[in-house]
Amino acid sequence: MHEVTALKELLREPRHIFITTHHKPDADALGSSLGLAGYLKKKGHHVTVVTPSDYPDFLAWMPGNDEVVVFEPGRNDRQVQELVGTADVIFCLDFSSLGRINELGEYVRQAPGKKVLVDHHEQPEQFADIAFSFPTAAATAELVFELIRDLGDQSFIDPSIGECLYAGIMTDTGSFRHPSTSRNVHLIIAELLDAGINLSAVHRRIYDSHSEERLRFLGFVLKDKLTVLREYNTAYIAITSDELRQYHSKTGDTEGLVNFALSIEGIVFAAILIDRVQAVKISFRSVGDFSVSEFSRRHFNGGGHHNAAGGVSYEPLDATVKKFLDLLPNYQAQLVTAPLAAAPQQ
Ligand code: 5GP
Ligand code: MN
């Protein structure tokens, strides 16, 4: 409660507010940012949302999207530096270490404005003046809802703000199926429904807006690129940069693919390794006790949540896949005994 009081004090007068979120924002990153931005604007603040990279087209419907500044080093450094440097308050949403926002991280670290972290990832870096860090929360959007409510302003949540927050909670809970989907989550959704959100519209815009090409790409990946390793209860997908080019893959086109690998009966650990040229980006998912955040932190410079994490490798794709495969025997005992029920929070 102490943090809420400090934040309330900070927002007592109209402020210049800078909101940012992690590299390649997903629906929780962008939804929590735009939901918070919508609320703060209604309170009379001057708000700018800056993302450290572009994000998928299926998020462009979110109210406030048109005003988002996408940071592209070499193109708009001056504008972004000015925005960070002159902000009274800098909100950092849905990431727990400044490394997750690339070059923007150093700008934020050095900026004089008060830094406010709102996040649900494990092991937060201590860089914020006020931190709302709750790794057991299902989504950062859930925390933003609670923050607005605890500031005494739930009545400010209109359908535009509510749909941004709903999108974040819906996607980060895997459409309300991950163990993080608490009673609290459902109660918040009830409040959002009361505020007038259209939940089927949000679902459709996010999940039923594939291009034909993306669906063909999915077919190719599932048919030709999926490897199942029964002896480790593991499945993985490795995609080369040529394959991405061949299918004209756009930002967001690979999102969710790893979940297909995890959806195979008996599989408790899934990975997708994608050659993004500058680096190999990896997503890990698990069900049950096996901690992918720990695995990713230890071996692939990453982190995230117990059952959903990401990491990076600067070796070529083949070498990265080999490293991944060579690690599996060390985890075989855990992977074959991992109980599927009673999984911890995502
Ligand atoms: P995704 O696999 O969907 O990109 O990410 C899964 C989860 O892990 C998300 O919560 C995301 O923020 C986090 N994550 C993804 N990549 C990284 C990374 O390179 N480092 C860290 N620390 N977290 C990551
Ligand atoms: Mn999140």
Short mmCIF file of C-alpha atoms and ligand atoms in Angstrom, two decimals:
data_model
loop_
_atom_site.label_atom_id
_atom_site.label_comp_id
_atom_site.label_asym_id
_atom_site.label_seq_id
_atom_site.Cartn_x
_atom_site.Cartn_y
_atom_site.Cartn_z
CA MET A 1 0.00 0.00 0.00
CA HIS A 2 2.96 2.22 0.70
CA GLU A 3 3.84 2.16 -3.03
CA VAL A 4 0.30 3.14 -4.03
CA THR A 5 0.49 6.13 -1.68
CA ALA A 6 3.85 7.14 -3.16
CA LEU A 7 2.48 6.82 -6.70
CA LYS A 8 -0.65 8.78 -5.82
CA GLU A 9 1.55 11.57 -4.50
CA LEU A 10 3.67 11.48 -7.66
CA LEU A 11 0.58 11.79 -9.86
CA ARG A 12 -1.08 14.52 -7.83
CA GLU A 13 -0.28 17.17 -10.46
CA PRO A 14 -0.35 16.83 -14.25
CA ARG A 15 2.93 15.18 -15.28
CA HIS A 16 4.90 14.29 -18.38
CA ILE A 17 4.73 10.53 -18.38
CA PHE A 18 6.79 8.08 -20.43
CA ILE A 19 5.57 4.49 -20.64
CA THR A 20 7.65 1.70 -22.08
CA THR A 21 7.52 -2.07 -22.28
CA HIS A 22 9.65 -4.99 -23.46
CA HIS A 23 11.26 -5.70 -26.83
CA LYS A 24 8.78 -7.14 -29.38
CA PRO A 25 5.75 -6.28 -27.23
CA ASP A 26 3.04 -8.91 -26.91
CA ALA A 27 -0.59 -8.28 -26.01
CA ASP A 28 0.15 -7.96 -22.29
CA ALA A 29 3.06 -5.59 -22.88
CA LEU A 30 1.14 -3.32 -25.26
CA GLY A 31 -2.27 -3.78 -23.61
CA SER A 32 -1.02 -2.89 -20.13
CA SER A 33 0.88 0.10 -21.57
CA LEU A 34 -2.05 1.46 -23.59
CA GLY A 35 -4.55 0.70 -20.82
CA LEU A 36 -2.45 2.63 -18.33
CA ALA A 37 -1.86 5.41 -20.88
CA GLY A 38 -5.61 5.75 -21.51
CA TYR A 39 -6.26 6.10 -17.79
CA LEU A 40 -3.43 8.59 -17.17
CA LYS A 41 -4.57 10.75 -20.09
CA LYS A 42 -8.08 10.85 -18.64
CA LYS A 43 -6.48 12.08 -15.40
CA GLY A 44 -4.97 15.01 -17.29
CA HIS A 45 -1.38 13.84 -17.69
CA HIS A 46 0.70 14.17 -20.83
CA VAL A 47 1.51 10.60 -21.81
CA THR A 48 3.71 8.97 -24.45
CA VAL A 49 4.07 5.24 -25.01
CA VAL A 50 7.39 4.20 -26.55
CA THR A 51 8.13 0.61 -27.57
CA PRO A 52 11.74 -0.58 -28.01
CA SER A 53 10.81 -2.39 -31.25
CA ASP A 54 7.89 -2.94 -33.59
CA TYR A 55 5.08 -5.34 -32.69
CA PRO A 56 2.55 -7.56 -34.48
CA ASP A 57 -0.21 -6.08 -36.66
CA PHE A 58 -2.82 -8.01 -34.68
CA LEU A 59 -2.27 -5.57 -31.79
CA ALA A 60 -2.78 -2.43 -33.87
CA TRP A 61 -6.51 -2.25 -33.01
CA MET A 62 -5.74 -1.20 -29.45
CA PRO A 63 -7.01 2.29 -28.65
CA GLY A 64 -3.98 4.61 -28.47
CA ASN A 65 -1.95 2.53 -30.97
CA ASP A 66 -1.75 5.44 -33.43
CA GLU A 67 0.22 7.54 -30.96
CA VAL A 68 2.77 4.87 -30.00
CA VAL A 69 6.35 5.87 -30.79
CA VAL A 70 8.30 2.86 -32.04
CA PHE A 71 11.97 3.37 -31.19
CA GLU A 72 14.24 2.60 -34.13
CA PRO A 73 17.89 3.28 -33.30
CA GLY A 74 19.44 5.32 -36.09
CA ARG A 75 16.07 6.88 -37.01
CA ASN A 76 14.45 8.53 -34.01
CA ASP A 77 17.10 8.43 -31.24
CA ARG A 78 16.92 12.20 -30.63
CA GLN A 79 13.12 12.21 -30.27
CA VAL A 80 13.16 9.23 -27.89
CA GLN A 81 16.08 10.56 -25.83
CA GLU A 82 14.22 13.85 -25.45
CA LEU A 83 11.02 12.08 -24.40
CA VAL A 84 12.79 9.94 -21.76
CA GLY A 85 14.98 12.79 -20.56
CA THR A 86 12.13 15.23 -20.00
CA ALA A 87 9.64 12.80 -18.42
CA ASP A 88 8.68 13.37 -14.78
CA VAL A 89 7.60 9.74 -14.45
CA ILE A 90 8.81 6.68 -16.40
CA PHE A 91 6.61 3.59 -16.24
CA CYS A 92 8.31 0.28 -17.07
CA LEU A 93 5.68 -2.34 -17.81
CA ASP A 94 5.88 -6.11 -18.25
CA PHE A 95 9.65 -6.53 -18.01
CA SER A 96 11.96 -6.94 -15.06
CA SER A 97 15.41 -5.89 -16.26
CA LEU A 98 16.53 -2.95 -18.38
CA GLY A 99 18.33 -5.33 -20.77
CA ARG A 100 14.86 -6.28 -22.08
CA ILE A 101 14.42 -2.85 -23.69
CA ASN A 102 17.69 -2.80 -25.64
CA GLU A 103 19.30 0.62 -26.17
CA LEU A 104 16.36 2.26 -24.42
CA GLY A 105 17.55 0.64 -21.18
CA GLU A 106 20.50 3.00 -20.75
CA TYR A 107 18.37 6.05 -21.58
CA VAL A 108 15.92 5.02 -18.88
CA ARG A 109 18.65 4.22 -16.36
CA GLN A 110 20.18 7.67 -16.77
CA ALA A 111 16.95 9.65 -16.98
CA PRO A 112 16.14 11.93 -14.03
CA GLY A 113 12.42 11.04 -13.92
CA LYS A 114 10.95 8.77 -11.23
CA LYS A 115 10.88 5.16 -12.41
CA VAL A 116 7.86 3.01 -11.68
CA LEU A 117 8.01 -0.72 -12.39
CA VAL A 118 4.80 -2.69 -12.88
CA ASP A 119 5.61 -6.29 -13.70
CA HIS A 120 5.08 -9.99 -13.05
CA HIS A 121 8.41 -11.52 -14.15
CA GLU A 122 10.76 -13.38 -11.82
CA GLN A 123 13.92 -11.83 -10.38
CA PRO A 124 13.33 -8.09 -10.91
CA GLU A 125 16.35 -5.83 -11.29
CA GLN A 126 16.42 -3.06 -8.67
CA PHE A 127 16.26 0.05 -10.82
CA ALA A 128 12.86 1.53 -9.99
CA ASP A 129 11.93 4.17 -7.42
CA ILE A 130 8.54 2.56 -6.96
CA ALA A 131 8.12 -1.13 -7.78
CA PHE A 132 4.94 -3.14 -8.21
CA SER A 133 6.56 -6.50 -8.85
CA PHE A 134 4.32 -9.53 -8.38
CA PRO A 135 5.62 -12.70 -10.07
CA THR A 136 2.49 -14.61 -9.10
CA ALA A 137 0.22 -12.24 -11.02
CA ALA A 138 -1.14 -13.67 -14.27
CA ALA A 139 -0.44 -10.55 -16.32
CA THR A 140 0.89 -7.04 -16.03
CA ALA A 141 -2.54 -5.91 -17.21
CA GLU A 142 -4.01 -7.50 -14.06
CA LEU A 143 -1.61 -5.35 -12.00
CA VAL A 144 -2.52 -2.22 -13.96
CA PHE A 145 -6.19 -2.88 -13.25
CA GLU A 146 -5.42 -3.22 -9.53
CA LEU A 147 -3.30 -0.11 -9.54
CA ILE A 148 -6.05 1.99 -11.09
CA ARG A 149 -8.55 0.50 -8.62
CA ASP A 150 -6.23 1.09 -5.63
CA LEU A 151 -5.71 4.68 -6.73
CA GLY A 152 -9.48 5.00 -6.29
CA ASP A 153 -10.16 5.43 -10.00
CA GLN A 154 -11.85 2.24 -11.19
CA SER A 155 -14.66 4.36 -12.60
CA PHE A 156 -12.15 5.71 -15.16
CA ILE A 157 -11.95 2.27 -16.79
CA ASP A 158 -14.01 2.56 -19.97
CA PRO A 159 -14.33 -0.05 -22.77
CA SER A 160 -11.19 1.27 -24.53
CA ILE A 161 -9.00 0.94 -21.45
CA GLY A 162 -10.79 -2.26 -20.43
CA GLU A 163 -10.24 -4.00 -23.77
CA CYS A 164 -6.51 -3.25 -23.67
CA LEU A 165 -6.32 -4.78 -20.18
CA TYR A 166 -8.52 -7.72 -21.16
CA ALA A 167 -6.23 -8.50 -24.12
CA GLY A 168 -3.23 -8.68 -21.79
CA ILE A 169 -4.93 -10.94 -19.27
CA MET A 170 -6.52 -13.17 -21.92
CA THR A 171 -3.24 -13.84 -23.73
CA ASP A 172 -0.95 -14.20 -20.70
CA THR A 173 -3.32 -16.74 -19.13
CA GLY A 174 -3.48 -18.68 -22.42
CA SER A 175 -7.18 -17.77 -22.64
CA PHE A 176 -7.77 -18.51 -18.95
CA ARG A 177 -6.22 -21.96 -18.83
CA HIS A 178 -2.80 -21.51 -17.21
CA PRO A 179 -2.58 -22.14 -13.46
CA SER A 180 -2.07 -18.38 -13.00
CA THR A 181 -5.79 -17.93 -13.79
CA SER A 182 -6.83 -17.18 -10.23
CA ARG A 183 -10.15 -16.27 -8.70
CA ASN A 184 -8.84 -12.72 -8.68
CA VAL A 185 -8.34 -12.85 -12.46
CA HIS A 186 -11.95 -13.92 -13.02
CA LEU A 187 -13.22 -11.24 -10.65
CA ILE A 188 -11.28 -8.60 -12.58
CA ILE A 189 -12.77 -9.86 -15.85
CA ALA A 190 -16.21 -9.51 -14.30
CA GLU A 191 -15.37 -5.88 -13.48
CA LEU A 192 -14.14 -5.31 -17.04
CA LEU A 193 -17.40 -6.75 -18.39
CA ASP A 194 -19.29 -4.33 -16.16
CA ALA A 195 -17.18 -1.56 -17.71
CA GLY A 196 -18.56 -2.57 -21.11
CA ILE A 197 -15.77 -4.50 -22.85
CA ASN A 198 -16.57 -6.71 -25.83
CA LEU A 199 -14.57 -9.82 -25.07
CA SER A 200 -15.42 -11.76 -28.22
CA ALA A 201 -14.26 -8.83 -30.34
CA VAL A 202 -10.91 -8.79 -28.52
CA HIS A 203 -10.52 -12.53 -28.96
CA ARG A 204 -11.34 -12.32 -32.67
CA ARG A 205 -8.94 -9.42 -33.32
CA ILE A 206 -6.07 -11.28 -31.67
CA TYR A 207 -6.62 -14.92 -32.55
CA ASP A 208 -8.70 -14.89 -35.73
CA SER A 209 -6.83 -12.36 -37.80
CA HIS A 210 -4.23 -14.53 -39.52
CA SER A 211 -3.04 -13.79 -43.00
CA GLU A 212 -3.34 -16.74 -45.37
CA GLU A 213 0.45 -16.79 -45.58
CA ARG A 214 0.81 -17.11 -41.82
CA LEU A 215 -1.49 -20.10 -41.78
CA ARG A 216 0.50 -21.76 -44.61
CA PHE A 217 3.65 -21.09 -42.58
CA LEU A 218 2.05 -22.78 -39.56
CA GLY A 219 1.24 -25.79 -41.74
CA PHE A 220 4.84 -25.99 -42.95
CA VAL A 221 6.24 -25.69 -39.42
CA LEU A 222 3.98 -28.39 -38.00
CA LYS A 223 4.56 -30.76 -40.89
CA ASP A 224 8.27 -30.34 -41.49
CA LYS A 225 9.89 -28.57 -38.56
CA LEU A 226 8.60 -30.18 -35.41
CA THR A 227 10.83 -32.69 -33.64
CA VAL A 228 9.49 -34.83 -30.83
CA LEU A 229 11.95 -36.39 -28.38
CA ARG A 230 9.90 -38.90 -26.45
CA GLU A 231 12.80 -39.93 -24.22
CA TYR A 232 12.82 -36.40 -22.75
CA ASN A 233 9.10 -35.60 -23.02
CA THR A 234 10.33 -32.69 -25.10
CA ALA A 235 9.40 -31.22 -28.48
CA TYR A 236 11.14 -28.43 -30.34
CA ILE A 237 11.03 -26.42 -33.54
CA ALA A 238 14.01 -24.75 -35.20
CA ILE A 239 13.42 -22.21 -37.97
CA THR A 240 16.10 -20.78 -40.25
CA SER A 241 16.19 -17.21 -41.51
CA ASP A 242 15.71 -18.54 -45.08
CA GLU A 243 12.47 -20.22 -44.04
CA LEU A 244 11.25 -16.99 -42.45
CA ARG A 245 12.02 -15.16 -45.70
CA GLN A 246 10.42 -17.84 -47.87
CA TYR A 247 7.10 -17.40 -46.03
CA HIS A 248 7.43 -13.59 -45.79
CA SER A 249 7.20 -13.96 -42.05
CA LYS A 250 6.31 -10.74 -40.26
CA THR A 251 6.62 -9.69 -36.61
CA GLY A 252 4.19 -11.84 -34.64
CA ASP A 253 3.92 -14.64 -37.20
CA THR A 254 5.90 -17.03 -35.00
CA GLU A 255 4.03 -16.14 -31.81
CA GLY A 256 2.26 -19.09 -30.24
CA LEU A 257 3.96 -21.72 -32.43
CA VAL A 258 5.78 -23.14 -29.43
CA ASN A 259 2.43 -23.92 -27.81
CA PHE A 260 1.67 -26.45 -30.56
CA ALA A 261 4.79 -28.35 -29.57
CA LEU A 262 3.63 -28.31 -25.96
CA SER A 263 0.13 -29.46 -26.90
CA ILE A 264 1.33 -32.97 -27.78
CA GLU A 265 0.18 -35.49 -25.21
CA GLY A 266 2.92 -36.31 -22.71
CA ILE A 267 5.17 -33.41 -23.71
CA VAL A 268 6.22 -31.29 -20.72
CA PHE A 269 8.96 -29.14 -22.26
CA ALA A 270 8.82 -27.30 -25.60
CA ALA A 271 11.14 -24.90 -27.34
CA ILE A 272 11.24 -22.87 -30.52
CA LEU A 273 14.57 -21.58 -31.81
CA ILE A 274 14.39 -18.94 -34.50
CA ASP A 275 17.30 -17.53 -36.48
CA ARG A 276 16.74 -13.76 -36.41
CA VAL A 277 20.15 -13.20 -38.09
CA GLN A 278 21.56 -10.89 -35.38
CA ALA A 279 20.82 -13.64 -32.85
CA VAL A 280 18.86 -16.82 -32.32
CA LYS A 281 15.75 -16.04 -30.28
CA ILE A 282 14.37 -18.86 -28.20
CA SER A 283 11.02 -19.39 -26.50
CA PHE A 284 10.55 -22.07 -23.89
CA ARG A 285 7.32 -23.46 -22.45
CA SER A 286 6.65 -26.18 -19.91
CA VAL A 287 3.83 -27.74 -17.98
CA GLY A 288 4.28 -28.76 -14.37
CA ASP A 289 7.38 -28.56 -12.21
CA PHE A 290 10.07 -28.01 -14.81
CA SER A 291 11.16 -24.38 -14.59
CA VAL A 292 11.90 -22.93 -18.01
CA SER A 293 12.80 -19.54 -16.53
CA GLU A 294 15.61 -21.21 -14.60
CA PHE A 295 16.69 -23.24 -17.64
CA SER A 296 16.71 -20.15 -19.82
CA ARG A 297 18.50 -18.00 -17.25
CA ARG A 298 21.19 -20.61 -16.72
CA HIS A 299 21.90 -21.52 -20.34
CA PHE A 300 20.48 -18.90 -22.71
CA ASN A 301 20.84 -15.44 -21.09
CA GLY A 302 17.10 -15.35 -20.56
CA GLY A 303 14.36 -15.54 -18.00
CA GLY A 304 10.63 -15.01 -17.65
CA HIS A 305 8.11 -17.16 -15.81
CA HIS A 306 8.19 -20.67 -14.39
CA ASN A 307 6.29 -22.17 -17.37
CA ALA A 308 6.97 -19.54 -20.08
CA ALA A 309 10.35 -17.98 -20.71
CA GLY A 310 12.62 -16.74 -23.43
CA GLY A 311 16.29 -16.45 -24.15
CA VAL A 312 18.87 -15.63 -26.77
CA SER A 313 21.94 -17.20 -28.35
CA TYR A 314 24.63 -15.50 -30.41
CA GLU A 315 25.90 -18.75 -31.88
CA PRO A 316 24.57 -19.99 -35.26
CA LEU A 317 21.21 -21.80 -35.26
CA ASP A 318 22.76 -25.28 -35.70
CA ALA A 319 25.15 -24.76 -32.81
CA THR A 320 22.33 -23.40 -30.65
CA VAL A 321 20.13 -26.41 -31.39
CA LYS A 322 23.06 -28.69 -30.57
CA LYS A 323 23.64 -26.88 -27.27
CA PHE A 324 19.96 -27.29 -26.42
CA LEU A 325 20.00 -31.00 -27.30
CA ASP A 326 23.22 -31.60 -25.38
CA LEU A 327 21.64 -30.12 -22.26
CA LEU A 328 18.63 -32.44 -22.27
CA PRO A 329 20.32 -35.52 -20.75
CA ASN A 330 21.14 -33.41 -17.66
CA TYR A 331 17.43 -32.80 -17.18
CA GLN A 332 16.12 -36.20 -18.20
CA ALA A 333 15.24 -37.28 -14.67
CA GLN A 334 13.21 -34.10 -14.09
CA LEU A 335 11.54 -34.25 -17.48
CA VAL A 336 10.39 -37.83 -17.26
CA THR A 337 9.06 -37.55 -13.72
CA ALA A 338 7.58 -34.03 -13.97
CA PRO A 339 4.04 -34.32 -12.62
CA LEU A 340 1.62 -32.64 -14.98
CA ALA A 341 -0.95 -31.75 -12.36
CA ALA A 342 -0.66 -28.99 -9.78
CA ALA A 343 1.61 -26.89 -11.94
CA PRO A 344 2.91 -23.75 -10.24
CA GLN A 345 2.01 -20.25 -11.39
CA GLN A 346 2.92 -19.39 -14.95
P1 5GP B 1 8.03 -15.38 -25.35
O1 5GP B 1 8.60 -16.75 -25.44
O2 5GP B 1 6.54 -15.37 -25.55
O3 5GP B 1 8.78 -14.37 -26.15
O4 5GP B 1 8.26 -14.95 -23.84
C1 5GP B 1 7.85 -15.73 -22.76
C2 5GP B 1 8.12 -14.99 -21.47
O5 5GP B 1 9.53 -14.86 -21.26
C3 5GP B 1 7.57 -13.57 -21.50
O6 5GP B 1 7.10 -13.25 -20.22
C4 5GP B 1 8.77 -12.72 -21.87
O7 5GP B 1 8.68 -11.43 -21.34
C5 5GP B 1 9.94 -13.50 -21.28
N1 5GP B 1 11.12 -13.41 -22.14
C6 5GP B 1 11.18 -13.62 -23.47
N2 5GP B 1 12.43 -13.47 -23.93
C7 5GP B 1 13.19 -13.15 -22.87
C8 5GP B 1 14.60 -12.85 -22.71
O8 5GP B 1 15.39 -12.86 -23.66
N3 5GP B 1 15.00 -12.53 -21.45
C9 5GP B 1 14.14 -12.51 -20.38
N4 5GP B 1 14.63 -12.19 -19.18
N5 5GP B 1 12.83 -12.78 -20.50
C10 5GP B 1 12.35 -13.11 -21.72
MN MN B 2 3.12 -10.32 -19.24
#
